[in-house]
PDB file of C-alpha atoms and ligand atoms in Angstrom:
ATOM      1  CA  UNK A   1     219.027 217.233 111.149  1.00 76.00           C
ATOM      2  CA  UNK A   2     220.725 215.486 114.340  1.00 93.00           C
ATOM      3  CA  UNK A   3     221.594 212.412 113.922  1.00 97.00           C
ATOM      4  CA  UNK A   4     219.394 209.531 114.681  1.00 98.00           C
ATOM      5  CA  UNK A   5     218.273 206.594 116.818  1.00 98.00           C
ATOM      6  CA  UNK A   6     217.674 203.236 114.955  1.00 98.00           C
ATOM      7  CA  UNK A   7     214.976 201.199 116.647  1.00 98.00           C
ATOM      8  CA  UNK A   8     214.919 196.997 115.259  1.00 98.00           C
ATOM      9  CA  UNK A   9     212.570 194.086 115.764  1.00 98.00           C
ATOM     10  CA  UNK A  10     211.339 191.295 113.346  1.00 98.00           C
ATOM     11  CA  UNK A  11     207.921 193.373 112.968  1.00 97.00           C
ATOM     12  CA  UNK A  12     206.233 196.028 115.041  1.00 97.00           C
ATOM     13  CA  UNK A  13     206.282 194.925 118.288  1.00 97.00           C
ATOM     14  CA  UNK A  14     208.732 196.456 118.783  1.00 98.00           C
ATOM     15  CA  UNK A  15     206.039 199.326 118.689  1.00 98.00           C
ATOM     16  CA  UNK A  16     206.118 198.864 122.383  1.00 98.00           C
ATOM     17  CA  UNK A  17     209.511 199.415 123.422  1.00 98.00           C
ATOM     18  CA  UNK A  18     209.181 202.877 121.014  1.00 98.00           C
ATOM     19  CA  UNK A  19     206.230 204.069 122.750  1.00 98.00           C
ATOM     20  CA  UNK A  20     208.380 203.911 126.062  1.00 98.00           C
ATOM     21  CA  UNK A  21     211.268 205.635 124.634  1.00 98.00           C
ATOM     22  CA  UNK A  22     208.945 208.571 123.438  1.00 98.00           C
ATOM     23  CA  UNK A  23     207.711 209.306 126.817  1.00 98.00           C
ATOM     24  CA  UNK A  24     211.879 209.962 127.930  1.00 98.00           C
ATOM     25  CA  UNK A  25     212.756 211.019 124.540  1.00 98.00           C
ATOM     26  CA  UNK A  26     209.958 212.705 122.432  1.00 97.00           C
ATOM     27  CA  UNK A  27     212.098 214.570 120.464  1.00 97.00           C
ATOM     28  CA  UNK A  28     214.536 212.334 118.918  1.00 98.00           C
ATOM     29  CA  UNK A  29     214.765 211.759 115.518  1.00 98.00           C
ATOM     30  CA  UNK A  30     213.832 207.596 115.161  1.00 98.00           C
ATOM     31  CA  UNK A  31     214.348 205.087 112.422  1.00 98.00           C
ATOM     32  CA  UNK A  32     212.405 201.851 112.903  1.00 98.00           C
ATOM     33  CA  UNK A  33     213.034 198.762 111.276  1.00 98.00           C
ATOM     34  CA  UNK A  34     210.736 196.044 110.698  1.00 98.00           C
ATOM     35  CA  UNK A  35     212.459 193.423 109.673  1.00 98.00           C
ATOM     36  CA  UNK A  36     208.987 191.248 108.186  1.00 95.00           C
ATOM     37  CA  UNK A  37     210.913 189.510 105.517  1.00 95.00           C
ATOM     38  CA  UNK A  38     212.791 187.065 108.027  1.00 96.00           C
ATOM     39  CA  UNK A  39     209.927 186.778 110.702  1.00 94.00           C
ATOM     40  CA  UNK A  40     209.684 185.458 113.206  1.00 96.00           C
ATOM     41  CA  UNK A  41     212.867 185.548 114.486  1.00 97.00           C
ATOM     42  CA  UNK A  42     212.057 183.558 117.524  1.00 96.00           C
ATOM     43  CA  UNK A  43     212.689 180.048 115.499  1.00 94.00           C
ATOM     44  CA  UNK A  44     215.733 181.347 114.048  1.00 96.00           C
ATOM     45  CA  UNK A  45     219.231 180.279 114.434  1.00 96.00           C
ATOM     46  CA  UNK A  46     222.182 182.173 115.988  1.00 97.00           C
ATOM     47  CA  UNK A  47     224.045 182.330 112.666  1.00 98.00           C
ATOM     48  CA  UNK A  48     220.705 183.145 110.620  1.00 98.00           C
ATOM     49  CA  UNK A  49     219.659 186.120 113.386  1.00 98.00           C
ATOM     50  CA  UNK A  50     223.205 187.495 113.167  1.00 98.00           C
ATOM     51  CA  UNK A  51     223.427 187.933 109.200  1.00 98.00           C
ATOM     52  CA  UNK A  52     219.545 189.829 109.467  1.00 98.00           C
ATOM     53  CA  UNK A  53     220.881 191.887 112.134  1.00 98.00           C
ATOM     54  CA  UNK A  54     224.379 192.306 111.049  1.00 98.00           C
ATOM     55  CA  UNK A  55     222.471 193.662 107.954  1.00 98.00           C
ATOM     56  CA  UNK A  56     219.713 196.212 109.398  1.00 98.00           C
ATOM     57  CA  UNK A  57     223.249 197.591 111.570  1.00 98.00           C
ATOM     58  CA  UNK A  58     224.675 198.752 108.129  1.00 98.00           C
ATOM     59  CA  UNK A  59     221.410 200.222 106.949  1.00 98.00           C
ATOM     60  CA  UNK A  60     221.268 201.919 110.459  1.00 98.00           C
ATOM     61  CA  UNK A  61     225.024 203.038 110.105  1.00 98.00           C
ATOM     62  CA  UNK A  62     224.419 204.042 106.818  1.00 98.00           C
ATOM     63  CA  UNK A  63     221.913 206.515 108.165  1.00 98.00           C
ATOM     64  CA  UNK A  64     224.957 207.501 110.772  1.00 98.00           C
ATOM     65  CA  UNK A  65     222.277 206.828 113.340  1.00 98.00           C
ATOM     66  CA  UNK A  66     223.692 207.499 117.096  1.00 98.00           C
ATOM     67  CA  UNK A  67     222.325 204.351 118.675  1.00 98.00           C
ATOM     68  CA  UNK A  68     220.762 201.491 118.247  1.00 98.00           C
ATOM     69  CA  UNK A  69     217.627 200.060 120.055  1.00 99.00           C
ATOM     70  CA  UNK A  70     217.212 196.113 119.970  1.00 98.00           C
ATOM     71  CA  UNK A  71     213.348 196.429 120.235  1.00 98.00           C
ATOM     72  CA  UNK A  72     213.622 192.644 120.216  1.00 98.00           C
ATOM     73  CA  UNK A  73     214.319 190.173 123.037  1.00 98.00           C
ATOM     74  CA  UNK A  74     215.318 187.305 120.767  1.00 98.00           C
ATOM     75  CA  UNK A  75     217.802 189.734 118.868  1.00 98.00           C
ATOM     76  CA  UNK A  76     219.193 190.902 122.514  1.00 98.00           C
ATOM     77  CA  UNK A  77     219.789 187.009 123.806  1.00 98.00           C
ATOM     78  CA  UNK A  78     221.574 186.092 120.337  1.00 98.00           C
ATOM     79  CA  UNK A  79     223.654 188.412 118.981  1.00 98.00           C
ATOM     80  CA  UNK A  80     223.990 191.161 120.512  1.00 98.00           C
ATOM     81  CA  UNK A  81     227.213 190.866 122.102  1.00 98.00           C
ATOM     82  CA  UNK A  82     228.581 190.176 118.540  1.00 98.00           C
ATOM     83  CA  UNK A  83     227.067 193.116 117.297  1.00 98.00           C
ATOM     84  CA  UNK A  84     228.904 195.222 120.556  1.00 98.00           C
ATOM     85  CA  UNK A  85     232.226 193.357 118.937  1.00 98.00           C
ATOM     86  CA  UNK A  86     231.225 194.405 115.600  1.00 98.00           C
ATOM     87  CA  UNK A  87     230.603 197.279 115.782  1.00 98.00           C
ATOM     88  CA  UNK A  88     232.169 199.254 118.538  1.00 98.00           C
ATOM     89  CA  UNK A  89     231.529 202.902 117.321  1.00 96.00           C
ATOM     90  CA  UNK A  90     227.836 203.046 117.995  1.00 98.00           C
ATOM     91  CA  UNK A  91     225.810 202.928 121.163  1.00 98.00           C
ATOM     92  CA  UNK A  92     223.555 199.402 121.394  1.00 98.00           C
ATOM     93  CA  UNK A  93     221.396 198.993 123.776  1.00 98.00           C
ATOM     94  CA  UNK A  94     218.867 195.934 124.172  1.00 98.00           C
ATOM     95  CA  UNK A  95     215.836 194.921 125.936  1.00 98.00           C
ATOM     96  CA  UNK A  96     215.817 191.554 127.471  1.00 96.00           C
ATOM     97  CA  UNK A  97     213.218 189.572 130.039  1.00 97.00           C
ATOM     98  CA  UNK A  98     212.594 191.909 133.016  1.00 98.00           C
ATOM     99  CA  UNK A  99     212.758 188.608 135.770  1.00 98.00           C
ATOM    100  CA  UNK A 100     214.926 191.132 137.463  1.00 97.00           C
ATOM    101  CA  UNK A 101     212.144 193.007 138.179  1.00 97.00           C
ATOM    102  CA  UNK A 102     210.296 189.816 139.529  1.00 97.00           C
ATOM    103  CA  UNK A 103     213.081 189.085 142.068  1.00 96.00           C
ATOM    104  CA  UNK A 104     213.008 193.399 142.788  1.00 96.00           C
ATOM    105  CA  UNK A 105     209.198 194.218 143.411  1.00 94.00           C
ATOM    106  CA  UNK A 106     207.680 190.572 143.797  1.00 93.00           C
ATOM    107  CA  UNK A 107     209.792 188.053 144.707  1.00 89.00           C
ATOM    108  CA  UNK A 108     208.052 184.761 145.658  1.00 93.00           C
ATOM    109  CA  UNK A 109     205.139 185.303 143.576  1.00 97.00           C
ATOM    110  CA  UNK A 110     204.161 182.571 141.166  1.00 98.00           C
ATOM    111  CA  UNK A 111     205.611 183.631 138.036  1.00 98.00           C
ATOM    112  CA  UNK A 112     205.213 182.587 134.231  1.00 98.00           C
ATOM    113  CA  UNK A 113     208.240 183.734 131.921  1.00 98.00           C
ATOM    114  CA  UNK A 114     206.235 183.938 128.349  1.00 98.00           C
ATOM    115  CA  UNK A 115     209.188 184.564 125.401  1.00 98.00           C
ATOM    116  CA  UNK A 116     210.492 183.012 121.852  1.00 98.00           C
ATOM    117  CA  UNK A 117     211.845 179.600 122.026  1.00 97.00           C
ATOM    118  CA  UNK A 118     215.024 180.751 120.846  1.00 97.00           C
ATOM    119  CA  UNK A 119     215.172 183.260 124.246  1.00 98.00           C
ATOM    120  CA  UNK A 120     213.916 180.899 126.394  1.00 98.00           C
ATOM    121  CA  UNK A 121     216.656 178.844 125.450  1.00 97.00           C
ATOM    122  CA  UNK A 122     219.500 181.140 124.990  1.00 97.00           C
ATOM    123  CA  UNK A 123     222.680 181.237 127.604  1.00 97.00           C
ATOM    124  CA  UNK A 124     221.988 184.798 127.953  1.00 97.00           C
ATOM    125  CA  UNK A 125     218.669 184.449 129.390  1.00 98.00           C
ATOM    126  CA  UNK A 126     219.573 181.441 130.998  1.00 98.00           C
ATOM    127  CA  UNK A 127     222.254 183.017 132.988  1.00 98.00           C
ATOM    128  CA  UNK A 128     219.598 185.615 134.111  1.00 98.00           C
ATOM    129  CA  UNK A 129     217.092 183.565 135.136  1.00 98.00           C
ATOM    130  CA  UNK A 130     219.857 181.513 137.564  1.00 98.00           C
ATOM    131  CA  UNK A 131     220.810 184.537 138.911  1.00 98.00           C
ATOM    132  CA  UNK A 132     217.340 186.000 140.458  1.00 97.00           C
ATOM    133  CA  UNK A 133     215.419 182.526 140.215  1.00 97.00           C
ATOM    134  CA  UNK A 134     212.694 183.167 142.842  1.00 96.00           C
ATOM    135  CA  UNK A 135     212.032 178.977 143.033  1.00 96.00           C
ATOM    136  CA  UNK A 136     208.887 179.190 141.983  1.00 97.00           C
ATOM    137  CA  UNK A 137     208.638 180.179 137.908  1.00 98.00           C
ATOM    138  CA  UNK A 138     207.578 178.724 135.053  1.00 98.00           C
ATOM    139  CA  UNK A 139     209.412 179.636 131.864  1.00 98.00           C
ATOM    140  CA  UNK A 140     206.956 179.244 128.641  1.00 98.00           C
ATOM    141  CA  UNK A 141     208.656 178.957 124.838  1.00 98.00           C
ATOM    142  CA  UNK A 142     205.462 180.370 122.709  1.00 98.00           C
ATOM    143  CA  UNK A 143     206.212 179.051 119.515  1.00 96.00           C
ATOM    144  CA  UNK A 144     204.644 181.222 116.678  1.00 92.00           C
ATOM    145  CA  UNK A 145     202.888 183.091 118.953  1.00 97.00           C
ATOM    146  CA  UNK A 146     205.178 186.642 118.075  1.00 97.00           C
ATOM    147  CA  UNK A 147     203.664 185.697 114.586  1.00 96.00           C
ATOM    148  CA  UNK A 148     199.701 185.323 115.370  1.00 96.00           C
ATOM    149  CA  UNK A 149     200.361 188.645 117.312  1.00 96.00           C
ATOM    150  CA  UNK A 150     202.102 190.411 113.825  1.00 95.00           C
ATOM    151  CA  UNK A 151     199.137 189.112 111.629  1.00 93.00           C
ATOM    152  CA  UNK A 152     196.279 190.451 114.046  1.00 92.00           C
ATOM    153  CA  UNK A 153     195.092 187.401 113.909  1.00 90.00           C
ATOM    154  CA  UNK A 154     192.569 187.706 117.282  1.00 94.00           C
ATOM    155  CA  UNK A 155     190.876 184.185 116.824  1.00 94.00           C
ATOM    156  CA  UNK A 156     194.435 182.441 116.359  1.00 95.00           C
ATOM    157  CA  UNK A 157     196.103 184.086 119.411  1.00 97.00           C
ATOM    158  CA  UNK A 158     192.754 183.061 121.825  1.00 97.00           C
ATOM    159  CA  UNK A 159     192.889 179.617 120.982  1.00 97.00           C
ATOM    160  CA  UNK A 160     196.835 179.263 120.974  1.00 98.00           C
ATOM    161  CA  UNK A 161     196.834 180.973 124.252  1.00 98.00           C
ATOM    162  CA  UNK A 162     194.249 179.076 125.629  1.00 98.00           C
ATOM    163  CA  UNK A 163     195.459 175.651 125.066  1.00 98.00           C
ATOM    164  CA  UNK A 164     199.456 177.121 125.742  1.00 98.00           C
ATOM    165  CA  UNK A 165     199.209 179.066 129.418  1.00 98.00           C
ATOM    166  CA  UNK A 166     199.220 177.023 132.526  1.00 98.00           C
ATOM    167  CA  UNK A 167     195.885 176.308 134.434  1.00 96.00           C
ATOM    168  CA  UNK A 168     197.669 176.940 137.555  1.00 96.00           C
ATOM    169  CA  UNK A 169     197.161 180.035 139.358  1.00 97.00           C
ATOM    170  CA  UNK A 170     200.138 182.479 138.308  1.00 98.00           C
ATOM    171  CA  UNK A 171     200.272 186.035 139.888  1.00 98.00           C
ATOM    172  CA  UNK A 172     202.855 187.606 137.799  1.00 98.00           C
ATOM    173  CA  UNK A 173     203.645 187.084 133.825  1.00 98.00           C
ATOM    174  CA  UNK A 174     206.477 188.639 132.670  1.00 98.00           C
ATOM    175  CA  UNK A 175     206.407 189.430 128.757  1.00 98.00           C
ATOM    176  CA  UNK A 176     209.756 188.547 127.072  1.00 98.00           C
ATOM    177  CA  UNK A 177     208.412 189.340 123.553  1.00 98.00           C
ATOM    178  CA  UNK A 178     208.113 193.014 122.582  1.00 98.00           C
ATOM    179  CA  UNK A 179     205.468 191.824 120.552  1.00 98.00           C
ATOM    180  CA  UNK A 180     203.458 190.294 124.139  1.00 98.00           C
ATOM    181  CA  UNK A 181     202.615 193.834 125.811  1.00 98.00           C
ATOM    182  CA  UNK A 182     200.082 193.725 122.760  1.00 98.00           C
ATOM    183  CA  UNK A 183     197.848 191.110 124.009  1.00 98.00           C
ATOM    184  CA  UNK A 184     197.975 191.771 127.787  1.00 98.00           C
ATOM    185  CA  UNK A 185     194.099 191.533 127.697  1.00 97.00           C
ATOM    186  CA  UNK A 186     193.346 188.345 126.219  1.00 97.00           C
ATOM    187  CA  UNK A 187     196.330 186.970 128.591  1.00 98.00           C
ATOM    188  CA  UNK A 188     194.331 188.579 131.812  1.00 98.00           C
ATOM    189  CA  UNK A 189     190.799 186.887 130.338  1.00 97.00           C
ATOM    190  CA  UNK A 190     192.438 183.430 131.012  1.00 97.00           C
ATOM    191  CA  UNK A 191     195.165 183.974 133.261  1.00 98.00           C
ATOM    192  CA  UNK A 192     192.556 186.348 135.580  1.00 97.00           C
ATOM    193  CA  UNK A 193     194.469 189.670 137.328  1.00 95.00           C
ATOM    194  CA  UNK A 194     198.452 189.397 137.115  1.00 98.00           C
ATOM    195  CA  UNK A 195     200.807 191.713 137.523  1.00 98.00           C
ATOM    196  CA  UNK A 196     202.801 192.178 133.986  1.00 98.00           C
ATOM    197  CA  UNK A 197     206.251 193.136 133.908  1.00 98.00           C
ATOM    198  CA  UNK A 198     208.297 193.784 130.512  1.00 97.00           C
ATOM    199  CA  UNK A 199     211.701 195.318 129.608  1.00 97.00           C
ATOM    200  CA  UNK A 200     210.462 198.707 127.894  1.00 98.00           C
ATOM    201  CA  UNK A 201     210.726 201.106 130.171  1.00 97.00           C
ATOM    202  CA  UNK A 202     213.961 199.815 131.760  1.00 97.00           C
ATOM    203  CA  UNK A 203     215.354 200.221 127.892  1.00 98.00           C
ATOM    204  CA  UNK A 204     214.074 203.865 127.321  1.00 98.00           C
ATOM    205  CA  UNK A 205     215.839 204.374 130.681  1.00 98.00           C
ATOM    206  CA  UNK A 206     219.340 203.103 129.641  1.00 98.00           C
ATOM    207  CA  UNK A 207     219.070 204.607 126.121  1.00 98.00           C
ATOM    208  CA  UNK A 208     218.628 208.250 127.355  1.00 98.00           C
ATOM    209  CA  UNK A 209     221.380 207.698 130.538  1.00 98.00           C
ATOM    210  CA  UNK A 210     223.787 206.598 127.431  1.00 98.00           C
ATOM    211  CA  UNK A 211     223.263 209.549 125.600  1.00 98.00           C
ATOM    212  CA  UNK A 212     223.475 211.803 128.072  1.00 98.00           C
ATOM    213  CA  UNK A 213     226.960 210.395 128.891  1.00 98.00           C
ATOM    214  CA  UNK A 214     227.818 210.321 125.520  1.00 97.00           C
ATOM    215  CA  UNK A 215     226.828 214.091 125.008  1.00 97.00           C
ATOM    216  CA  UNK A 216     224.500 213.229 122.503  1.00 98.00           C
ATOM    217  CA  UNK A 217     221.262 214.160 123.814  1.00 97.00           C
ATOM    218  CA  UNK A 218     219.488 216.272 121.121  1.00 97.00           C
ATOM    219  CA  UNK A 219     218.745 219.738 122.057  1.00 93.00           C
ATOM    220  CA  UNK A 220     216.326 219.933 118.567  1.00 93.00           C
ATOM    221  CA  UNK A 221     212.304 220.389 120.042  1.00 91.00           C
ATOM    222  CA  UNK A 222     210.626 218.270 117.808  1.00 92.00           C
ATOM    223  CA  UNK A 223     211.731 214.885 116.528  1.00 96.00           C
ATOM    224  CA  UNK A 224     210.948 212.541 113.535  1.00 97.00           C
ATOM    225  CA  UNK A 225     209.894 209.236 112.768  1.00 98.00           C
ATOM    226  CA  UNK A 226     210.598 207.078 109.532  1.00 97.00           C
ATOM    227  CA  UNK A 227     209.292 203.249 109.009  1.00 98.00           C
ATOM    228  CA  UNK A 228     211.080 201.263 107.108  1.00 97.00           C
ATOM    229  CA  UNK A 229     209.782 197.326 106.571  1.00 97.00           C
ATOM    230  CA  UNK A 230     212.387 195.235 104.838  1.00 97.00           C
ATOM    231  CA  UNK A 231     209.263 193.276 102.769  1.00 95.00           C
ATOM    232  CA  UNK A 232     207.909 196.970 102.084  1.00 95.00           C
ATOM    233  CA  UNK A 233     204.546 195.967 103.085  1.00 90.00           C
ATOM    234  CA  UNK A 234     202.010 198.905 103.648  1.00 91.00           C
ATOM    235  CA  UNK A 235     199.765 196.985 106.033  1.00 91.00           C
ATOM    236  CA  UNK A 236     202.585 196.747 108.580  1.00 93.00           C
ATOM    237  CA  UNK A 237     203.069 200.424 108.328  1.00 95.00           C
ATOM    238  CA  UNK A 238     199.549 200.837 108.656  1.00 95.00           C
ATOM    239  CA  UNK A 239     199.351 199.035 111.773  1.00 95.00           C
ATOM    240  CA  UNK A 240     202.678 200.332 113.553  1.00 96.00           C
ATOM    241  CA  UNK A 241     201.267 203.798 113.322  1.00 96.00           C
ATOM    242  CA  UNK A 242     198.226 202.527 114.538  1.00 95.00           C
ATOM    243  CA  UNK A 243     199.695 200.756 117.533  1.00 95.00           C
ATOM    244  CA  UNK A 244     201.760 204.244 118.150  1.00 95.00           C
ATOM    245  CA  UNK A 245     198.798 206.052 118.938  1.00 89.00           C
TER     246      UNK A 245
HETATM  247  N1  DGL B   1     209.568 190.716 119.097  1.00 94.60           N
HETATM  248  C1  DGL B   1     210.669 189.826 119.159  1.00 94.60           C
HETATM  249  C2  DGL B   1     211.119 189.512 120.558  1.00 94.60           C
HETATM  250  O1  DGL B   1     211.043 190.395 121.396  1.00 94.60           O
HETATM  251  C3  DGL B   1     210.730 188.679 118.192  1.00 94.60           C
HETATM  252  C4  DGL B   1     209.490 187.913 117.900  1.00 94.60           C
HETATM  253  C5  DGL B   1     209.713 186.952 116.737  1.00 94.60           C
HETATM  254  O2  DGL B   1     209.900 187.441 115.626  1.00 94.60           O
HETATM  255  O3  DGL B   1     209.725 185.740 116.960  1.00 94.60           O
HETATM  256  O4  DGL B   1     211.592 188.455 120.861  1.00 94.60           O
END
C-alpha cells in the first residue's frame, strides 16, 4: 500500500478541508485524526496544543504517512512552525484564514473574520490580517462555538450565533474554523446573502503541488480512508462519514 496522508483537527471539521482534498486527490490513501479527547482546541494554550499535536505527529509518523494536513486553523496559527522544526522529514501543510482571498476577489467589502479565540489572537494570523487589511473588517473570536458545531447541537449554535454576529450589514464572512463551512446556512438566515470564503481548497491545492514536487504523487487508482478518534467514540465516526457524503 503507498504510503499515506495524515489529515488532523480537534474533531471532524476538519471533514471539510478532506472533502476538498478528495476532489484533487481521490485516490490517496488518508488517515484522519480526530483528536475529541482535548476539544476544543480553540481555548487551548500554545504549550497544551503543541504536546496534542506533537503527539497525533508520532501516531501519523508511525503510520510513515507522507504528509500531513493541519485540517485545523487553530493548530496552523500555534504550532505549526514548531512542528516544521520538529519534524523536518515530512511534508506539513496547514490551512489558515483565507483574508487573502478577501483582499484578492473582494477587497473593500465589509468583511467579518469568524475563527477560535486562540486564532484570532495568534501572531500568525495577526501578521496576516496587517498585511491585506482591507480597512473595513471585523474580526469575531467565537468562543465554544467549534464545540456546539461538533455536538450537532442545532438549537445551541442558532441562539449563540444569533446573539454573537454583528447586526451590521456584512457582505463577506470568511470562515477561519474548519468546523464553520458546516453551518454556512444558519450564518446566511441571520447574516442574509454573503459571500463565504474558507482555506480548503487553497490547502488541497498546496498539498497536491507538494507532492508532485516531492515525487510522491500516488499512481495507485483507488485510495483508502481510516478514522481514528483519540476518545474512540463511535458517534463521531458516525457523523464524519456522514458529513463525507
Ligand atoms: N476546527 C478547528 C479550527 O479550524 C478547531 C476548533 C476547536 O477545536 O476549537 O480552528
Amino acid at each position: 500500500m503507498d504510503r499515506p496522508i495524515g489529515i488532523l483537527d480537534s474533531g471532524i471539521g476538519g471533514v471539510t478541508v478532506l472533502k476538498e482534498i478528495l476532489k484533487l486527490l481521490p485516490h490517496e490513501n488518508y488517515i484522519y485524526y480526530s483528536d475529541s479527547l482535548h476539544n476544543p482546541y480553540g481555548s487551548k494554550t500554545k504549550e497544551e496544543l503543541f504536546e496534542y499535536v506533537d503527539h497525533i505527529l508520532q501516531f501519523f509518523l508511525e503510520k510513515d504517512c507522507k504528509a500531513v494536513v493541519f485540517a485545523c486553523n487553530t493548530a496552523t496559527a500555534l504550532v505549526i512552525q514548531d512542528m516544521r522544526l520538529k519534524y523536518p522529514q515530512v511534508i506539513i501543510v496547514g490551512i489558515e484564514p483565507a483574508y487573502k482571498m478577501v483582499h484578492d476577489y473582494a477587497n473593500y467589502k465589509k468583511t467579518l473574520v469568524m475563527a477560535t479565540p486562540a486564532t484570532i489572537h495568534s501572531e500568525k494570523f495577526l501578521n496576516l490580517f496587517h498585511q491585506y487589511d482591507n480597512g473595513n473588517t471585523i474580526l469575531l473570536s467565537c468562543p465554544n462555538l467549534a464545540s456546539y458545531i461538533e455536538q450537532g447541537n442545532n438549537l445551541e449554535i442558532e441562539k449563540y450565533l444569533e446573539e454573537i454576529l454583528p447586526k451590521e450589514k456584512i457582505e463577506v464572512v470568511v470562515l477561519g474554523c474548519t468546523h464553520y463551512p458546516l453551518i454556512t446556512k444558519q450564518i446566511q438566515k441571520i447574516l442574509g446573502n454573503v459571500i463565504f470564503y474558507d482555506g480548503g481548497k487553497g490547502v488541497a491545492l498546496r498539498l497536491k503541488n507538494l507532492l508532485q514536487e516531492n515525487n510522491l504523487l500516488t499512481n495507485s487508482t483507488f485510495g483508502t480512508l481510516f478514522f481514528y478518534d483519540s476518545s474512540f467514540n463511535s458517534e463521531k465516526e458516525k457523523r464524519f462519514y456522514e458529513l463525507l457524503k
